[in-house]
C-alpha cells in the first residue's frame, strides 16, 4: 500500500493491510507529545523497535512510516532467530526543537502502560540520553549507556553483522569467503560505515568509500587507507561488492543499470526503491542482494542481548549467525529462482507460523 492510497483508507483497514495487532496513539498537550506506537506481531516475543522522532508532513505520513517499520522489525527478529516480535514508535516533531525531558518521560509512561508488550530503543532523532529519560518511567527500554548497565553503542555489532553478510555472499558467489583482494564500495562513513570499513581493511580488502560530508570522507579514507570517491561515481566502479550504509532506496532502476558489482550487501534500511521491481531486476541481472533487514540486524541483536543479560562476547557470537542465515536465504533464492528479499520473507514467515502452532497447543 502506497502513501497516497493511505488517505483513502480508514485506520482499521490500514491495520488490516499490514496485519498489525495494536496501534496506540499517544497525546499529551502539556508536553506537546504526539506519538504513535505500532505493535505488529508478538508471536515470537514482546515487540521491540526504536522510537523515531521527526517532523512528519502529516499524521498520515507518520502512520504509514510506523506501520511499515514495525512490520519490518517482525521479519528482522524472526529471520535472525530472536525471540522478539516487531514494533516501532514515531514521535511527530523536530527533535532539535521540540524534544524535552518531560516529553520523553511522558512517552515512557505510555510505554509502561503497555505492560511489556512493547520495548523501545533509540532511532532517528533520538539518542541514549532520551532512552535514559524513558527509563525513568519504564523498564521496557534498551540501548541505554553502558555506564548505567546498558549495552551501549550498537554500531560495532551492526557492522559485524553486515561484515558476516558480505562474507556469506562471497562464499555463495565465489566459493570462498576470503576478502583478500576483493573490492568493496562502502557508501556512508557514519558509525556503522566506519566500523565496517575497519573490518574490511583488516582482511586486506580494497575499499572505496563515499560520503556527502567531504571532511569526514577524507578523515576516514586516510585513517584506514581507503580510496575516496564521489557519491555519484560509486555506482560506476568495477567492484565485487556495493555496500550501501547511508540512505535507503539507492538501489533503483537507474543505479542497477549502472552497477558493475556482483553483490549488494550493506547496512542501510530499505535499500531497494521498490522490492518487487528492483528485487527482480537484480535477479535477472545476476547481482546477489543480501536482504538489508537480515544483515543489518546487529543493532536489534545488541538490544536483545541487553534484555537477556548477555555479555559482549555472546552478543558477537549471536551476530555471527547472520553468516549462515544469509547463506540459507541465497540458497533458497537459487533453488526457487526467486529474489532474495522474497526468500528471506518466506523463511521469516515460516518461523513465525511454526512458533504460532506451538503456542496454540498450550
Coordinates of C-alpha atoms in Angstrom, one line a residue:
X1 CA 0.0 0.0 0.0
X2 CA 1.4 3.4 -1.0
X3 CA 1.2 6.6 1.0
X4 CA -1.3 8.1 -1.5
X5 CA -3.5 5.1 -1.0
X6 CA -3.5 5.6 2.8
X7 CA -5.6 8.7 2.6
X8 CA -8.3 6.6 1.0
X9 CA -8.5 4.1 3.8
X10 CA -9.6 4.1 7.4
X11 CA -7.1 3.4 10.2
X12 CA -8.6 -0.1 10.7
X13 CA -8.2 -1.0 7.0
X14 CA -4.6 0.1 7.2
X15 CA -4.0 -2.1 10.2
X16 CA -5.6 -5.0 8.3
X17 CA -3.3 -4.3 5.3
X18 CA -0.2 -4.7 7.4
X19 CA -1.7 -7.3 9.8
X20 CA -1.0 -5.4 12.9
X21 CA -2.1 -6.4 16.4
X22 CA -2.3 -3.0 18.1
X23 CA -1.9 0.7 17.3
X24 CA -1.6 3.2 20.2
X25 CA -2.0 7.0 19.7
X26 CA -0.2 9.0 22.4
X27 CA -1.2 12.6 23.0
X28 CA -0.3 14.9 25.8
X29 CA -0.9 18.7 25.3
X30 CA 1.1 19.5 28.4
X31 CA 4.4 18.3 27.0
X32 CA 3.5 18.6 23.3
X33 CA 3.7 14.9 22.8
X34 CA 2.1 13.4 19.7
X35 CA 3.3 9.9 19.1
X36 CA 2.1 6.6 17.6
X37 CA 3.2 3.1 18.8
X38 CA 2.6 0.2 16.4
X39 CA 2.8 -3.4 17.5
X40 CA 2.9 -5.7 14.5
X41 CA 3.3 -9.2 15.9
X42 CA 4.2 -10.7 19.2
X43 CA 4.2 -14.4 18.3
X44 CA 7.9 -14.8 19.0
X45 CA 8.0 -12.4 22.0
X46 CA 7.5 -8.8 23.0
X47 CA 7.6 -6.3 20.2
X48 CA 10.9 -4.4 20.1
X49 CA 11.5 -1.4 17.9
X50 CA 13.1 2.0 18.1
X51 CA 11.5 5.4 18.6
X52 CA 11.9 7.7 15.7
X53 CA 11.3 11.5 16.1
X54 CA 11.0 13.7 13.0
X55 CA 8.7 16.4 11.7
X56 CA 6.4 14.4 9.5
X57 CA 4.4 16.4 7.0
X58 CA 1.2 14.8 8.2
X59 CA -0.2 12.3 10.6
X60 CA -0.9 10.0 7.7
X61 CA 2.8 10.0 6.7
X62 CA 3.7 9.2 10.3
X63 CA 1.2 6.4 10.5
X64 CA 2.5 4.9 7.2
X65 CA 6.1 5.1 8.5
X66 CA 5.3 3.4 11.8
X67 CA 3.2 0.6 10.3
X68 CA 5.8 -0.2 7.6
X69 CA 8.8 -0.1 10.0
X70 CA 7.1 -2.2 12.7
X71 CA 6.3 -4.9 10.2
X72 CA 10.0 -4.9 9.1
X73 CA 11.0 -5.4 12.7
X74 CA 8.9 -8.6 13.0
X75 CA 10.7 -10.0 10.0
X76 CA 14.1 -8.9 11.2
X77 CA 13.7 -10.7 14.6
X78 CA 12.2 -13.8 13.0
X79 CA 14.9 -14.4 10.4
X80 CA 17.7 -13.8 12.9
X81 CA 16.3 -16.4 15.3
X82 CA 15.5 -13.9 18.1
X83 CA 12.6 -14.4 20.5
X84 CA 11.2 -11.0 19.8
X85 CA 8.2 -9.6 17.9
X86 CA 8.1 -6.4 15.8
X87 CA 7.1 -2.9 16.9
X88 CA 8.0 0.7 16.3
X89 CA 7.2 4.2 17.6
X90 CA 7.2 7.6 16.0
X91 CA 7.1 11.0 17.7
X92 CA 5.8 13.8 15.5
X93 CA 8.1 16.8 15.9
X94 CA 11.5 18.3 15.2
X95 CA 14.0 16.6 17.6
X96 CA 16.2 19.7 17.6
X97 CA 13.4 22.0 18.7
X98 CA 10.6 20.1 20.4
X99 CA 12.3 17.4 22.4
X100 CA 12.5 17.7 26.2
X101 CA 12.9 15.6 29.3
X102 CA 9.2 16.0 30.1
X103 CA 8.1 14.9 26.6
X104 CA 10.3 11.8 26.6
X105 CA 9.3 10.8 30.2
X106 CA 5.6 11.3 29.3
X107 CA 6.2 9.0 26.3
X108 CA 7.8 6.5 28.7
X109 CA 4.5 6.4 30.7
X110 CA 2.6 5.4 27.6
X111 CA 5.1 2.5 27.0
X112 CA 4.8 1.5 30.7
X113 CA 1.0 1.2 30.3
X114 CA 1.5 -1.4 27.5
X115 CA 2.7 -3.8 30.2
X116 CA 5.8 -5.1 28.4
X117 CA 4.2 -5.9 25.1
X118 CA 6.4 -3.1 23.5
X119 CA 10.1 -2.4 24.2
X120 CA 11.8 0.6 22.6
X121 CA 15.3 1.8 21.8
X122 CA 16.9 4.8 20.0
X123 CA 16.3 5.5 16.4
X124 CA 16.5 8.5 14.0
X125 CA 16.0 11.7 16.1
X126 CA 16.5 10.0 19.5
X127 CA 19.7 9.1 21.4
X128 CA 20.9 7.3 24.5
X129 CA 20.1 10.3 26.8
X130 CA 16.5 10.1 25.6
X131 CA 16.4 6.4 26.5
X132 CA 17.6 7.3 30.0
X133 CA 14.6 9.7 30.4
X134 CA 12.2 7.0 29.2
X135 CA 13.8 4.5 31.6
X136 CA 12.9 6.8 34.5
X137 CA 9.3 5.9 33.7
X138 CA 9.5 2.3 32.4
X139 CA 11.9 -0.6 32.4
X140 CA 10.8 -1.5 28.8
X141 CA 13.6 0.3 27.0
X142 CA 17.0 -0.8 25.7
X143 CA 20.0 0.9 24.1
X144 CA 20.9 2.8 27.3
X145 CA 24.5 3.7 28.1
X146 CA 26.9 1.1 29.4
X147 CA 27.6 3.4 32.4
X148 CA 24.1 2.6 33.8
X149 CA 24.0 -1.1 32.8
X150 CA 23.0 -0.9 29.2
X151 CA 24.6 -2.3 26.0
X152 CA 25.9 1.0 24.7
X153 CA 26.6 1.9 21.1
X154 CA 25.2 -0.8 18.8
X155 CA 27.3 0.4 15.7
X156 CA 30.1 -2.1 16.1
X157 CA 27.6 -5.0 16.4
X158 CA 25.6 -3.8 13.4
X159 CA 28.8 -3.5 11.3
X160 CA 29.8 -7.0 12.4
X161 CA 26.5 -8.4 11.1
X162 CA 27.0 -6.6 7.7
X163 CA 30.5 -7.9 7.5
X164 CA 29.3 -11.5 8.1
X165 CA 26.6 -11.0 5.4
X166 CA 29.2 -9.8 2.9
X167 CA 31.4 -12.9 3.6
X168 CA 28.4 -15.2 3.2
X169 CA 27.6 -13.7 -0.2
X170 CA 31.2 -14.1 -1.2
X171 CA 31.0 -17.7 -0.2
X172 CA 27.9 -18.3 -2.3
X173 CA 29.1 -16.3 -5.3
X174 CA 32.8 -17.3 -5.5
X175 CA 33.1 -20.5 -3.5
X176 CA 35.1 -19.0 -0.6
X177 CA 34.6 -16.1 1.7
X178 CA 38.1 -14.5 1.7
X179 CA 38.1 -10.8 1.4
X180 CA 41.8 -10.5 0.4
X181 CA 42.0 -8.8 -2.9
X182 CA 38.2 -8.2 -3.1
X183 CA 37.0 -4.7 -3.9
X184 CA 34.1 -3.2 -1.9
X185 CA 32.5 0.2 -2.2
X186 CA 31.1 1.4 1.1
X187 CA 28.6 4.3 0.7
X188 CA 28.4 6.2 4.0
X189 CA 31.1 6.7 6.6
X190 CA 29.0 7.1 9.7
X191 CA 29.4 5.0 12.9
X192 CA 28.3 1.7 11.2
X193 CA 30.1 2.5 7.9
X194 CA 33.4 3.3 9.6
X195 CA 33.3 0.1 11.7
X196 CA 32.6 -1.9 8.6
X197 CA 35.5 -0.2 6.7
X198 CA 37.8 -1.2 9.6
X199 CA 36.7 -4.8 9.4
X200 CA 37.1 -5.0 5.7
X201 CA 40.6 -3.4 5.7
X202 CA 41.7 -5.7 8.4
X203 CA 41.2 -8.6 6.0
X204 CA 43.0 -6.8 3.2
X205 CA 40.0 -5.8 1.0
X206 CA 40.4 -3.0 -1.4
X207 CA 37.9 -0.4 -0.1
X208 CA 36.3 2.6 -1.9
X209 CA 34.3 5.0 0.2
X210 CA 31.9 7.9 -0.4
X211 CA 30.0 10.3 1.9
X212 CA 28.2 13.6 1.4
X213 CA 30.4 15.0 4.2
X214 CA 33.7 15.6 2.4
X215 CA 35.7 16.4 5.5
X216 CA 34.5 13.2 7.2
X217 CA 35.2 11.2 4.0
X218 CA 38.8 12.5 3.8
X219 CA 39.5 11.6 7.5
X220 CA 38.1 8.1 7.2
X221 CA 40.0 7.5 3.9
X222 CA 43.3 8.5 5.5
X223 CA 42.7 6.6 8.7
X224 CA 42.0 3.2 7.0
X225 CA 43.8 3.5 3.7
X226 CA 40.6 3.5 1.7
X227 CA 40.0 5.3 -1.6
X228 CA 37.6 8.2 -1.5
X229 CA 35.2 8.6 -4.5
X230 CA 32.3 10.9 -5.2
X231 CA 28.8 9.8 -4.2
X232 CA 27.6 9.6 -7.8
X233 CA 30.6 7.8 -9.3
X234 CA 30.4 5.0 -6.8
X235 CA 27.7 3.3 -9.0
X236 CA 30.1 3.1 -11.9
X237 CA 33.0 1.4 -10.2
X238 CA 34.1 -2.1 -11.3
X239 CA 33.9 -3.8 -8.0
X240 CA 32.9 -7.0 -6.3
X241 CA 30.6 -5.6 -3.6
X242 CA 28.5 -2.4 -3.3
X243 CA 27.7 -1.8 0.4
X244 CA 25.1 1.0 1.0
X245 CA 25.4 2.2 4.6
X246 CA 23.7 5.5 4.4
X247 CA 20.4 6.4 2.8
X248 CA 17.8 3.9 1.6
X249 CA 16.5 3.5 -2.0
X250 CA 19.9 3.7 -3.6
X251 CA 19.2 0.5 -5.5
X252 CA 16.8 1.6 -8.2
X253 CA 16.3 1.3 -11.9
X254 CA 19.0 3.9 -12.8
X255 CA 21.7 2.6 -10.4
X256 CA 21.0 -1.1 -11.2
X257 CA 21.7 -0.3 -14.9
X258 CA 25.0 1.3 -13.9
X259 CA 26.2 -1.1 -11.2
X260 CA 29.1 -3.4 -12.2
X261 CA 29.2 -5.3 -8.9
X262 CA 28.1 -8.9 -8.4
X263 CA 27.0 -8.4 -4.7
X264 CA 25.0 -5.8 -2.8
X265 CA 25.3 -6.0 0.9
X266 CA 25.1 -3.1 3.3
X267 CA 23.5 -1.7 6.5
X268 CA 21.1 0.9 5.0
X269 CA 17.4 0.3 5.6
X270 CA 15.1 -0.2 2.6
X271 CA 17.9 -0.3 0.0
X272 CA 15.6 -1.4 -2.8
X273 CA 13.5 1.6 -4.0
X274 CA 10.8 -1.0 -4.9
X275 CA 11.2 -4.5 -3.5
X276 CA 9.3 -6.3 -6.3
X277 CA 10.6 -4.3 -9.3
X278 CA 14.2 -4.0 -8.2
X279 CA 14.4 -7.3 -6.5
X280 CA 13.5 -9.0 -9.8
X281 CA 15.8 -6.7 -11.7
X282 CA 18.8 -7.8 -9.6
X283 CA 17.8 -11.5 -10.0
X284 CA 17.7 -11.1 -13.8
X285 CA 21.0 -9.3 -13.8
X286 CA 22.7 -11.9 -11.6
X287 CA 23.5 -9.5 -8.8
X288 CA 23.3 -11.1 -5.4
X289 CA 21.4 -9.0 -2.9
X290 CA 21.7 -9.6 0.9
X291 CA 18.4 -8.5 2.3
X292 CA 19.1 -5.4 4.4
X293 CA 16.8 -6.3 7.3
X294 CA 18.8 -9.5 7.8
X295 CA 22.4 -8.4 7.7
X296 CA 21.8 -5.1 9.5
X297 CA 20.2 -6.9 12.4
X298 CA 23.2 -6.4 14.7
X299 CA 21.6 -3.4 16.3
X300 CA 18.5 -5.5 17.2
X301 CA 20.7 -8.3 18.4
X302 CA 22.5 -5.8 20.6
X303 CA 19.2 -4.7 22.2
X304 CA 18.1 -8.3 22.6
X305 CA 21.3 -9.2 24.4
X306 CA 20.7 -6.2 26.8
X307 CA 17.3 -7.6 27.7
X308 CA 18.6 -11.2 28.0
X309 CA 21.7 -10.1 30.0
X310 CA 24.3 -11.4 27.5
X311 CA 27.8 -10.1 27.6
X312 CA 29.6 -8.6 24.5
X313 CA 31.2 -11.9 23.6
X314 CA 27.9 -13.7 23.5
X315 CA 26.3 -10.8 21.5
X316 CA 29.0 -11.1 18.8
X317 CA 28.6 -14.9 18.7
X318 CA 24.8 -14.4 18.0
X319 CA 25.6 -11.8 15.4
X320 CA 27.9 -14.3 13.6
X321 CA 24.9 -16.4 12.9
X322 CA 24.0 -13.9 10.3
X323 CA 26.5 -15.7 8.1
X324 CA 24.6 -18.9 8.0
X325 CA 21.2 -17.2 7.8
X326 CA 22.3 -15.2 4.8
X327 CA 23.6 -18.3 3.0
X328 CA 20.2 -20.1 3.6
X329 CA 18.4 -17.1 2.0
X330 CA 20.6 -17.1 -1.0
X331 CA 20.3 -20.9 -1.4
X332 CA 16.5 -20.7 -1.2
X333 CA 16.6 -17.9 -3.8
X334 CA 18.6 -20.0 -6.2
X335 CA 16.6 -23.2 -5.6
X336 CA 13.2 -21.5 -6.2
X337 CA 14.5 -18.8 -8.7
X338 CA 13.0 -16.0 -6.6
X339 CA 14.5 -12.7 -5.4
X340 CA 16.4 -12.9 -2.2
X341 CA 14.1 -10.5 -0.4
X342 CA 11.2 -12.9 -1.2
X343 CA 13.2 -15.9 0.0
X344 CA 14.0 -14.1 3.3
X345 CA 10.4 -13.2 3.8
X346 CA 9.3 -16.8 3.3
X347 CA 11.9 -18.0 5.9
X348 CA 10.8 -15.4 8.4
X349 CA 7.1 -16.1 7.9
X350 CA 7.6 -19.9 8.3
X351 CA 9.3 -19.4 11.6
X352 CA 6.5 -17.2 12.9
X353 CA 3.9 -19.7 11.8
X354 CA 5.7 -22.7 13.3
X355 CA 6.0 -21.0 16.7
X356 CA 2.4 -19.8 16.5
X357 CA 1.4 -23.5 16.1
X358 CA 3.5 -24.4 19.2
X359 CA 1.9 -21.7 21.3
X360 CA -1.6 -22.7 20.2
X361 CA -1.1 -26.0 21.9
X362 CA -0.9 -24.6 25.4

